[in-house]
Coordinates of C-alpha atoms and ligand atoms in Angstrom, one line a residue:
M1 CA -0.3 -0.3 -0.2
Q2 CA 1.0 3.3 -0.9
K3 CA 2.3 5.1 2.6
G4 CA 0.9 9.1 3.1
H5 CA 2.5 12.2 2.4
A6 CA 2.4 13.0 6.6
S7 CA 3.5 17.0 7.3
P8 CA 6.7 17.2 7.1
L9 CA 8.3 17.1 10.8
F10 CA 11.0 19.6 10.1
P11 CA 9.2 22.1 7.4
A12 CA 13.1 24.0 8.0
L13 CA 15.5 21.4 6.4
A14 CA 13.4 22.7 3.5
D15 CA 14.6 26.1 3.7
T16 CA 16.7 27.8 1.2
G17 CA 18.6 31.2 1.0
A18 CA 19.1 32.8 3.9
A19 CA 16.6 31.2 6.2
A20 CA 18.4 27.6 4.7
D21 CA 22.0 29.5 6.4
R22 CA 20.9 29.7 9.9
P23 CA 22.2 27.5 12.4
A24 CA 20.5 24.3 14.1
L25 CA 23.1 22.2 16.4
R26 CA 26.3 23.1 18.2
F27 CA 27.8 20.9 19.9
G28 CA 31.2 22.1 21.5
E29 CA 33.2 23.5 18.3
R30 CA 30.9 22.2 16.0
S31 CA 27.8 23.6 14.7
L32 CA 25.6 22.5 11.0
T33 CA 23.2 25.5 9.6
Y34 CA 19.7 24.3 8.7
A35 CA 21.5 23.4 5.3
E36 CA 24.1 21.2 6.2
L37 CA 22.2 19.4 8.7
A38 CA 19.7 18.3 5.6
A39 CA 22.5 17.6 3.4
A40 CA 23.7 15.2 6.1
A41 CA 21.0 14.0 7.0
G42 CA 19.7 13.5 3.8
A43 CA 23.2 11.7 2.8
T44 CA 22.7 9.2 6.1
A45 CA 18.5 8.8 5.2
G46 CA 19.8 7.8 1.6
R47 CA 21.5 4.8 3.5
I48 CA 19.3 3.4 5.6
G49 CA 16.0 3.8 3.7
G50 CA 13.5 0.2 4.2
A51 CA 15.8 -0.7 7.6
G52 CA 13.0 -1.9 9.6
R53 CA 14.2 0.0 13.0
V54 CA 17.5 1.4 13.7
A55 CA 20.1 1.8 16.8
V56 CA 21.3 4.8 17.7
W57 CA 24.6 5.3 19.7
A58 CA 23.0 8.2 21.7
S59 CA 26.1 9.6 23.1
P60 CA 25.7 13.9 23.3
A61 CA 27.1 14.7 20.2
M62 CA 26.4 15.9 16.4
E63 CA 26.3 12.9 15.1
T64 CA 23.0 11.5 17.3
A65 CA 21.1 14.0 16.5
V66 CA 21.9 13.5 12.4
A67 CA 21.2 10.5 13.1
V68 CA 17.9 10.5 14.6
V69 CA 16.8 12.9 12.0
A70 CA 18.1 10.9 9.4
A71 CA 16.3 8.3 10.4
L72 CA 12.5 10.7 10.7
L73 CA 13.1 11.3 6.7
A74 CA 13.2 7.9 6.0
G75 CA 10.7 6.7 8.0
V76 CA 12.4 4.4 9.9
A77 CA 12.0 3.7 13.7
A78 CA 15.1 5.1 16.1
V79 CA 16.4 3.4 18.8
P80 CA 18.3 5.0 21.2
L81 CA 21.2 3.4 22.7
N82 CA 22.8 4.6 25.9
P83 CA 26.5 4.6 25.2
K84 CA 27.0 3.5 29.0
S85 CA 24.5 0.8 29.5
G86 CA 25.8 -2.4 30.4
D87 CA 26.0 -5.6 28.7
R88 CA 23.1 -7.1 30.1
E89 CA 20.8 -4.2 29.1
L90 CA 22.0 -3.8 25.6
A91 CA 21.9 -7.1 25.0
H92 CA 18.0 -7.4 26.3
I93 CA 17.7 -3.8 24.2
L94 CA 19.2 -5.3 21.2
A95 CA 16.8 -8.7 21.3
D96 CA 14.3 -6.9 21.8
S97 CA 13.9 -4.5 19.7
A98 CA 15.8 -5.9 16.8
P99 CA 17.6 -3.4 14.9
S100 CA 18.7 -4.1 11.4
L101 CA 22.1 -1.7 11.5
V102 CA 23.5 0.8 14.3
L103 CA 24.5 4.3 13.5
A104 CA 26.9 5.6 15.5
P105 CA 29.5 8.7 15.6
P106 CA 32.7 7.2 12.7
D107 CA 35.0 7.7 16.0
A108 CA 32.9 5.3 18.8
E109 CA 33.8 1.9 20.5
L110 CA 31.1 -0.1 20.1
P111 CA 30.9 -3.0 22.5
P112 CA 31.1 -6.8 21.6
A113 CA 27.0 -7.5 21.5
L114 CA 26.8 -4.6 18.8
A115 CA 29.5 -6.7 17.0
A116 CA 27.2 -8.7 15.4
L117 CA 24.8 -5.8 13.4
E118 CA 25.5 -3.6 10.3
R119 CA 27.7 -0.6 11.7
V120 CA 26.4 3.2 9.2
D121 CA 28.6 5.8 10.6
V122 CA 27.5 8.9 10.4
D123 CA 29.0 11.7 8.7
A124 CA 27.7 15.2 9.8
R125 CA 29.9 16.6 6.8
A126 CA 28.4 14.5 4.4
R127 CA 26.4 15.7 1.6
G128 CA 22.8 14.4 -0.2
A129 CA 19.5 14.6 -1.1
V130 CA 16.8 15.0 1.7
P131 CA 14.0 12.0 0.9
E132 CA 10.4 13.4 0.4
E133 CA 8.9 11.5 4.1
H134 CA 6.8 9.1 2.8
A135 CA 5.0 8.0 6.4
D136 CA 2.0 8.2 7.8
E137 CA 1.6 9.8 11.1
G138 CA 0.9 6.7 13.6
D139 CA 3.4 5.5 12.4
P140 CA 6.6 4.4 14.8
A141 CA 9.1 7.5 15.0
L142 CA 11.5 6.0 18.2
V143 CA 11.5 3.6 20.8
V144 CA 12.4 4.7 23.7
Y145 CA 13.7 2.3 26.3
T146 CA 12.4 3.1 30.1
S147 CA 12.1 0.9 33.5
G148 CA 9.3 -0.3 35.3
T149 CA 9.3 -1.7 39.0
T150 CA 10.3 -5.3 38.0
G151 CA 11.8 -6.7 35.1
P152 CA 13.6 -5.1 32.4
P153 CA 13.3 -1.7 30.6
K154 CA 10.2 -1.7 28.0
G155 CA 10.1 -0.2 25.1
A156 CA 7.7 2.1 24.2
V157 CA 7.1 2.6 20.3
I158 CA 6.9 6.3 20.0
P159 CA 4.6 7.6 16.6
R160 CA 5.3 10.4 14.6
R161 CA 2.2 11.7 16.0
A162 CA 2.7 12.2 19.5
L163 CA 5.9 14.0 17.6
A164 CA 4.4 16.4 16.0
A165 CA 1.5 17.1 18.7
T166 CA 3.8 17.5 21.9
L167 CA 5.8 20.0 20.4
D168 CA 3.8 22.1 18.9
A169 CA 1.2 21.9 22.4
L170 CA 4.8 23.0 24.0
A171 CA 5.3 25.9 21.6
D172 CA 2.4 27.2 21.8
A173 CA 2.0 27.1 25.7
W174 CA 6.1 28.6 25.4
R175 CA 5.5 30.9 23.0
W176 CA 8.3 28.6 21.6
T177 CA 9.4 30.1 17.9
G178 CA 12.3 29.8 15.1
D179 CA 14.0 33.1 17.6
D180 CA 14.7 31.3 20.4
V181 CA 18.2 29.3 21.0
L182 CA 18.1 26.7 23.8
V183 CA 20.9 25.1 25.6
Q184 CA 21.3 22.1 27.3
G185 CA 23.4 19.3 28.7
L186 CA 20.9 16.6 28.6
P187 CA 21.9 12.2 28.0
L188 CA 20.6 12.1 24.2
F189 CA 18.8 9.1 25.0
H190 CA 15.4 9.9 27.1
V191 CA 12.4 12.1 25.7
H192 CA 14.0 14.9 28.3
G193 CA 17.0 15.6 26.1
L194 CA 16.5 14.1 22.2
V195 CA 13.0 15.0 21.8
L196 CA 12.1 18.2 23.1
G197 CA 15.8 19.4 23.5
V198 CA 16.5 18.0 20.6
L199 CA 13.6 17.9 17.8
G200 CA 12.0 20.3 19.7
P201 CA 14.5 23.4 18.0
L202 CA 14.1 21.8 15.1
R203 CA 10.5 21.1 14.5
R204 CA 10.7 25.1 15.5
G205 CA 13.7 26.2 13.1
G206 CA 14.8 27.6 16.2
S207 CA 18.5 26.3 17.5
V208 CA 20.0 24.9 20.3
R209 CA 23.6 24.4 22.3
H210 CA 24.4 21.0 23.6
L211 CA 27.1 21.5 26.3
G212 CA 27.9 17.1 25.4
R213 CA 27.4 17.6 29.5
F214 CA 25.9 20.2 32.2
S215 CA 27.8 22.3 34.1
T216 CA 26.5 25.1 35.4
E217 CA 29.5 27.8 33.6
G218 CA 28.3 26.2 30.2
A219 CA 25.0 27.2 30.9
A220 CA 25.5 30.6 31.9
R221 CA 27.9 31.1 29.1
E222 CA 25.2 29.8 26.3
L223 CA 22.9 32.5 28.1
N224 CA 25.0 35.2 28.4
D225 CA 26.0 34.9 24.8
G226 CA 22.3 34.7 23.1
A227 CA 20.3 31.5 23.9
T228 CA 17.0 32.0 25.4
M229 CA 16.4 29.1 27.1
L230 CA 17.8 26.2 29.6
F231 CA 15.8 23.0 29.7
G232 CA 16.7 20.8 32.5
V233 CA 16.2 18.0 35.7
P234 CA 16.2 19.0 39.2
T235 CA 19.2 18.4 39.9
M236 CA 21.0 20.8 37.3
Y237 CA 18.6 23.4 39.1
H238 CA 19.7 22.7 42.2
R239 CA 23.2 22.9 41.4
I240 CA 22.2 26.2 39.8
A241 CA 20.9 27.6 43.0
E242 CA 23.7 26.8 45.0
T243 CA 26.1 28.0 43.2
L244 CA 24.2 31.3 42.2
P245 CA 25.1 33.2 45.3
G246 CA 29.0 33.0 44.4
D247 CA 28.4 33.6 40.6
P248 CA 27.1 36.4 39.2
E249 CA 27.6 35.3 36.0
L250 CA 25.1 32.9 36.4
A251 CA 22.9 35.2 38.0
K252 CA 23.2 37.9 35.3
A253 CA 22.4 34.6 32.6
L254 CA 20.0 33.2 34.1
A255 CA 18.4 36.6 35.0
G256 CA 17.9 37.4 30.4
A257 CA 17.1 34.2 29.3
R258 CA 13.3 33.9 28.2
L259 CA 12.7 30.8 29.8
L260 CA 13.8 28.4 32.2
V261 CA 12.2 25.0 32.4
S262 CA 12.4 22.3 34.7
G263 CA 11.5 18.1 34.1
S264 CA 11.5 15.2 34.8
A265 CA 10.5 14.7 38.8
A266 CA 9.6 17.3 40.7
L267 CA 11.6 20.2 41.5
P268 CA 11.4 21.2 45.3
V269 CA 10.0 24.7 46.5
H270 CA 13.0 25.3 48.4
D271 CA 15.4 26.0 44.6
H272 CA 12.7 27.5 43.2
E273 CA 12.6 30.0 46.0
R274 CA 16.8 30.1 45.6
I275 CA 17.0 31.3 42.1
A276 CA 13.9 33.7 42.0
A277 CA 15.1 35.3 45.1
V278 CA 19.0 35.4 43.7
T279 CA 17.7 36.5 39.5
G280 CA 14.7 37.6 40.1
R281 CA 13.3 34.6 37.3
R282 CA 10.6 32.3 38.2
V283 CA 11.7 28.4 36.2
I284 CA 8.5 26.7 34.9
E285 CA 7.7 23.1 35.0
R286 CA 6.8 20.5 32.5
Y287 CA 5.3 17.1 33.7
G288 CA 5.5 14.2 31.0
M289 CA 7.4 10.2 30.6
T290 CA 8.4 8.2 28.2
E291 CA 5.0 7.1 27.1
T292 CA 2.8 10.5 26.7
L293 CA 5.5 12.8 25.9
M294 CA 4.6 15.9 27.5
N295 CA 0.8 15.9 29.4
T296 CA 0.8 20.0 31.4
S297 CA 3.2 23.0 31.4
V298 CA 2.7 26.0 33.1
R299 CA 2.5 28.8 30.6
A300 CA 5.0 31.4 29.5
D301 CA 2.0 33.4 30.0
G302 CA 0.8 31.4 33.1
E303 CA 1.3 31.9 36.6
P304 CA 5.2 30.4 37.4
R305 CA 3.4 28.7 40.5
A306 CA 6.0 26.9 42.7
G307 CA 5.3 23.0 43.5
T308 CA 3.0 23.1 40.7
V309 CA 3.2 21.2 36.9
G310 CA 0.6 23.7 35.6
V311 CA -2.3 23.1 33.7
P312 CA -3.1 20.6 30.1
L313 CA -1.1 20.7 27.0
P314 CA -3.7 21.8 24.3
G315 CA -5.0 18.4 22.7
V316 CA -4.2 16.8 26.2
E317 CA -7.1 15.2 28.5
L318 CA -6.4 14.8 32.2
R319 CA -8.8 13.3 34.9
L320 CA -7.6 12.4 38.6
V321 CA -9.3 8.8 39.6
E322 CA -9.8 7.4 42.1
E323 CA -8.4 3.8 43.1
D324 CA -11.3 2.6 41.9
G325 CA -11.8 4.4 38.2
T326 CA -14.3 6.7 39.4
P327 CA -13.5 10.5 38.0
I328 CA -12.9 13.2 40.6
A329 CA -15.0 16.5 40.6
D330 CA -13.5 18.1 43.0
L331 CA -11.0 21.0 42.0
D332 CA -9.9 21.8 45.3
G333 CA -6.2 21.5 45.9
E334 CA -6.9 18.8 48.3
S335 CA -8.5 15.9 47.2
V336 CA -5.7 13.1 45.4
G337 CA -6.0 10.5 42.4
E338 CA -4.4 9.2 39.4
I339 CA -3.6 11.3 36.9
Q340 CA -4.9 9.8 33.7
V341 CA -4.3 11.1 29.9
R342 CA -5.7 11.0 26.7
G343 CA -4.5 12.5 23.5
P344 CA -2.4 12.4 20.1
N345 CA 1.0 12.6 22.3
L346 CA 0.8 9.1 23.3
F347 CA 2.8 6.4 23.4
T348 CA 0.9 3.1 20.9
E349 CA 2.2 0.1 23.0
Y350 CA 5.4 -1.2 24.9
L351 CA 7.2 -3.1 21.8
N352 CA 6.4 -6.8 22.1
R353 CA 4.8 -6.5 25.6
P354 CA 1.4 -6.6 25.0
D355 CA 0.0 -7.6 28.3
A356 CA 1.5 -4.5 29.4
T357 CA 0.1 -2.3 26.7
A358 CA -3.3 -3.6 28.1
A359 CA -2.9 -3.4 31.6
A360 CA -1.5 0.5 31.2
F361 CA -4.9 1.9 29.1
T362 CA -8.3 2.2 30.5
A363 CA -11.4 0.7 28.2
D364 CA -11.9 4.5 27.3
G365 CA -8.5 4.8 26.2
F366 CA -6.9 7.0 28.9
F367 CA -3.1 6.0 30.0
R368 CA -2.8 5.0 33.8
T369 CA 0.3 7.1 34.1
G370 CA 1.0 5.0 37.9
D371 CA 1.6 9.5 39.4
M372 CA -1.0 11.1 42.2
A373 CA -2.2 14.4 41.8
V374 CA -4.6 17.0 43.2
R375 CA -5.9 20.0 41.3
D376 CA -6.1 23.8 42.7
P377 CA -9.8 25.4 41.8
D378 CA -8.2 27.1 38.7
G379 CA -6.9 23.8 37.5
Y380 CA -2.9 23.8 37.9
V381 CA -2.2 19.8 38.7
R382 CA 0.6 19.1 41.6
I383 CA 1.6 16.0 41.9
V384 CA 1.8 15.4 45.5
G385 CA 3.9 11.3 44.4
R386 CA 3.7 8.1 42.8
K387 CA 1.4 4.5 43.6
A388 CA 4.5 2.6 42.9
T389 CA 7.5 2.3 45.7
D390 CA 9.7 0.4 43.9
L391 CA 9.6 3.4 41.4
I392 CA 12.8 5.1 42.3
K393 CA 13.4 8.7 39.6
S394 CA 17.2 9.6 40.6
G395 CA 18.9 12.8 38.6
G396 CA 15.4 12.3 36.7
Y397 CA 16.2 9.0 35.6
K398 CA 13.8 6.3 36.0
I399 CA 14.7 3.4 37.7
G400 CA 12.6 0.5 39.1
A401 CA 14.1 -1.7 42.4
G402 CA 13.2 -4.8 40.7
E403 CA 15.9 -4.5 37.0
I404 CA 18.3 -3.4 40.3
E405 CA 17.5 -6.3 43.0
N406 CA 18.2 -9.0 39.9
A407 CA 21.5 -7.0 38.9
L408 CA 22.4 -7.8 43.2
L409 CA 21.5 -10.9 43.0
E410 CA 23.4 -12.3 40.3
H411 CA 26.2 -11.3 42.7
P412 CA 27.8 -13.8 44.3
A413 CA 29.0 -11.9 48.2
V414 CA 24.7 -11.3 48.0
R415 CA 22.7 -13.9 49.4
E416 CA 19.1 -11.0 49.4
A417 CA 19.3 -7.9 47.8
A418 CA 16.4 -5.5 48.5
V419 CA 16.2 -1.7 46.6
T420 CA 14.9 1.6 47.6
G421 CA 14.9 5.4 47.4
E422 CA 15.3 7.5 49.7
P423 CA 15.8 11.6 50.0
D424 CA 19.0 13.2 48.7
P425 CA 19.2 17.1 48.3
D426 CA 20.7 16.7 44.9
L427 CA 19.7 13.6 42.7
G428 CA 16.1 13.9 44.4
E429 CA 16.1 10.3 45.8
R430 CA 19.6 8.2 45.9
I431 CA 19.8 4.5 45.3
V432 CA 19.9 2.4 48.7
A433 CA 20.8 -1.1 48.6
W434 CA 19.5 -3.0 51.6
I435 CA 22.4 -6.4 51.4
V436 CA 22.0 -9.9 53.0
P437 CA 25.3 -11.2 52.6
A438 CA 26.3 -14.7 51.2
D439 CA 29.1 -14.3 54.3
P440 CA 28.3 -12.6 57.1
A441 CA 31.9 -12.2 58.1
A442 CA 33.1 -10.4 54.2
P443 CA 30.1 -7.9 53.2
P444 CA 30.2 -6.6 49.5
A445 CA 31.5 -2.6 49.5
L446 CA 29.3 -0.2 47.7
G447 CA 31.9 0.0 45.3
T448 CA 31.8 -3.6 44.2
L449 CA 28.0 -2.6 44.4
A450 CA 28.3 0.4 42.3
D451 CA 30.4 -1.6 39.8
H452 CA 28.9 -4.8 39.4
V453 CA 25.1 -2.8 38.5
A454 CA 27.1 0.1 36.1
G455 CA 28.9 -2.8 34.9
R456 CA 25.2 -4.8 33.8
L457 CA 22.7 -1.8 34.0
A458 CA 24.0 1.4 33.6
P459 CA 26.2 3.7 35.7
H460 CA 23.3 6.0 37.3
K461 CA 20.9 2.9 38.1
R462 CA 24.8 1.7 40.9
P463 CA 23.1 2.4 44.5
R464 CA 24.9 5.2 46.0
V465 CA 24.6 3.9 49.4
V466 CA 24.8 0.2 50.7
R467 CA 23.4 -1.1 54.4
H468 CA 23.6 -4.9 55.7
L469 CA 21.0 -6.6 57.2
D470 CA 21.2 -9.7 58.8
A471 CA 17.7 -10.3 57.5
L472 CA 15.6 -8.8 55.2
P473 CA 11.6 -8.1 56.7
R474 CA 9.6 -9.5 55.6
N475 CA 5.8 -10.8 56.1
D476 CA 3.6 -13.8 56.3
M477 CA 3.3 -14.2 52.6
G478 CA 7.1 -14.0 52.4
K479 CA 7.7 -10.5 50.3
V480 CA 10.1 -7.9 51.2
M481 CA 8.5 -5.0 53.4
K482 CA 10.3 -1.5 52.6
R483 CA 8.6 0.8 54.0
A484 CA 10.2 -1.5 57.1
L485 CA 13.1 -0.5 55.9
G486 CA 12.6 2.8 54.9
H487 CA 12.7 3.9 58.8
D488 CA 15.4 1.6 59.8
Ligands
MCA1 C1 30.5 6.6 38.6 N1 30.4 7.0 37.2 C2 30.5 5.7 36.6 C3 30.9 4.7 38.2 N2 30.3 5.9 39.5 N3 30.5 4.7 35.8 C4 30.3 3.3 35.6 N4 30.8 3.0 37.3 C5 30.7 3.5 38.5 N5 30.6 2.6 39.7 C6 30.0 7.5 36.3 C7 29.1 7.9 35.3 O1 29.0 7.9 34.2 C8 29.3 9.6 35.1 O2 29.6 9.5 33.9 C9 30.0 10.2 36.4 O3 30.5 8.8 37.1 C10 29.4 10.9 37.6 O4 28.2 9.7 37.8 P1 26.8 10.6 38.3 O5 27.5 11.4 39.2 O6 26.1 9.8 38.2 O7 26.9 11.9 37.3 P2 25.8 13.5 37.9 O8 27.4 13.7 37.0 O9 26.1 13.5 39.0 O10 24.8 13.1 37.4 C11 23.6 14.4 36.9 C12 22.8 14.5 36.4 C13 22.7 13.4 35.6 C14 24.1 15.6 35.5 C15 21.7 15.3 36.4 O11 21.6 12.2 36.3 C16 21.5 13.2 34.7 O12 22.2 13.5 32.6 N6 20.2 13.5 34.3 C17 19.2 13.7 33.5 C18 18.4 12.2 33.5 C19 17.4 12.5 32.0 O13 17.9 13.1 31.4 N7 15.7 11.9 32.1 C20 15.1 12.4 31.6 C21 13.7 11.2 31.7 P3 29.6 10.7 32.8 O14 29.8 12.2 33.5 O15 30.3 10.8 32.3 O16 28.7 10.2 32.0 S1 12.8 11.7 31.9 C22 11.9 12.0 31.3 O17 12.8 12.1 29.7 C23 10.6 12.5 30.6 C24 10.0 12.7 29.3 C25 10.1 13.8 31.6 O18 9.9 14.1 32.3 O19 11.2 14.6 31.1
AMP2 P1 10.3 8.8 32.5 O1 9.7 7.1 33.1 O2 11.3 8.2 32.2 O3 9.8 9.9 31.3 O4 9.7 9.9 34.1 C1 8.4 9.5 34.2 C2 7.9 10.3 35.2 O5 8.6 11.0 35.5 C3 6.3 11.0 35.7 O6 5.4 9.6 35.9 C4 6.6 11.8 36.6 O7 6.8 11.0 38.0 C5 7.9 12.0 36.8 N1 8.0 13.5 36.2 C6 8.1 14.0 35.2 N2 8.3 15.3 34.9 C7 7.9 15.9 36.6 C8 7.5 17.2 37.3 N3 7.6 18.2 36.7 N4 7.0 17.4 38.5 C9 7.0 15.4 39.4 N5 7.3 14.8 38.7 C10 8.0 14.5 36.9

């Protein structure tokens, strides 16, 4: 069947004349204009057309942006890989998503798990014609892996429609235009850094300057040199709040920005207030998920109320429901319910997991987020917690306790393991490993277990604290009572 001609995701790639010479991407010293990006992505797209799904070695580099744009132009779904993924995690993602090739920067050293795949080096200086996009809006654009409470991460299949819908809704909420210059230092294998932080500016015809890795100096330098917006996770804003009192350059940079946006986890009111006190500027929060892209935001023209994630974005239906699924009618700022959302921003399915997909949706097509919230009388959403205690948010990364427990149990010095998150001023939550040692005389050290988890799963999933116990507290059914651990 002939594929449809959906409207292009990046109209600015077709620009000609002076418009095509505007900057699109900058990573450190390297930059590409729209004409150069169109040519480089066109060249790579020409090499991958017809591939089923492609893996992208998503280092924080120019090539990652070019590779993902190329895949979208070619109508091929991209699976961004964390270049720091450990062997277990990588093997799972590759087996589950079955990519036909891997796109990588020419200088990247790929691990053995990828050796069997055809490799296509991405040349950011290559020149090729931009192919006509033959894709339907429901076609998969990205498969992004996200942790659940138990088991290995699931691949959320994100359709092209969702990318367009969420980025256009944010443009409305934030008055985001092609004149904006974004600075960010987020990883490019998650929605925040990749979809909002790279595809967002490109859809608007604006530009992004990526810091490679986040630093307060980098953010200050770019904001003082023409950048208009900053995107970050709360840990980054916490580090900004810590640095501000002794750093007038940073204070000036933030004061002059058009928009400071935080997301991926809650930004504590204390950090909001500290930043406002020094800069006179309010950080605004938006709320999203890998599966839903963005659901709510404080609007650029709205009241930036600390501790809230604003109002539903255009096109997003949002409701709070009680345990039995009954919608909560009151906007009273008190009644707590689970957030459910419906709209064109939603993912299609978890790859190869019809069971998990079915469980995630209600009969009338709302997605169950697992986030608990109240709504103020004027509709502002305040997130107050989450249903599952076994999901930890650390540095803005979602991490499943079960996944880490399974990895820890594979270490010979571990007899039993339970993982919890506890409050951390910098990371929001830090991962705590409660360990019953195989040999009480030789309990495994934190460094040993951290390396073990980092090497199997990913460094950000490593425990930051280890506590040794003689036995885990269990109920009559033998289930570990995590709440009892929290109060130890
Ligand atoms: C340390 N390292 C190790 C080990 N220990 N490597 C291997 N083995 C070890 N045992 C390395 C780390 O890999 C890292 O390297 C460096 O040491 C420092 O580690 P860490 O302390 O973990 O990093 P950090 O600098 O403290 O990280 C803070 C951070 C980071 C920069 C804020 O957490 C981060 O980038 N968070 C963003 C998460 C995110 O984008 N979430 C979006 C998903 P190196 O520095 O070289 O890597 S949520 C989402 O997408 C939804 C839609 C939403 O709403 O946004
Ligand atoms: P992820 O699955 O990694 O995409 O993370 C999505 C989760 O991050 C959501 O379900 C929320 O729990 C959390 N989240 C994202 N943005 C915010 C925010 N602004 N405030 C509080 N929690 C957030």
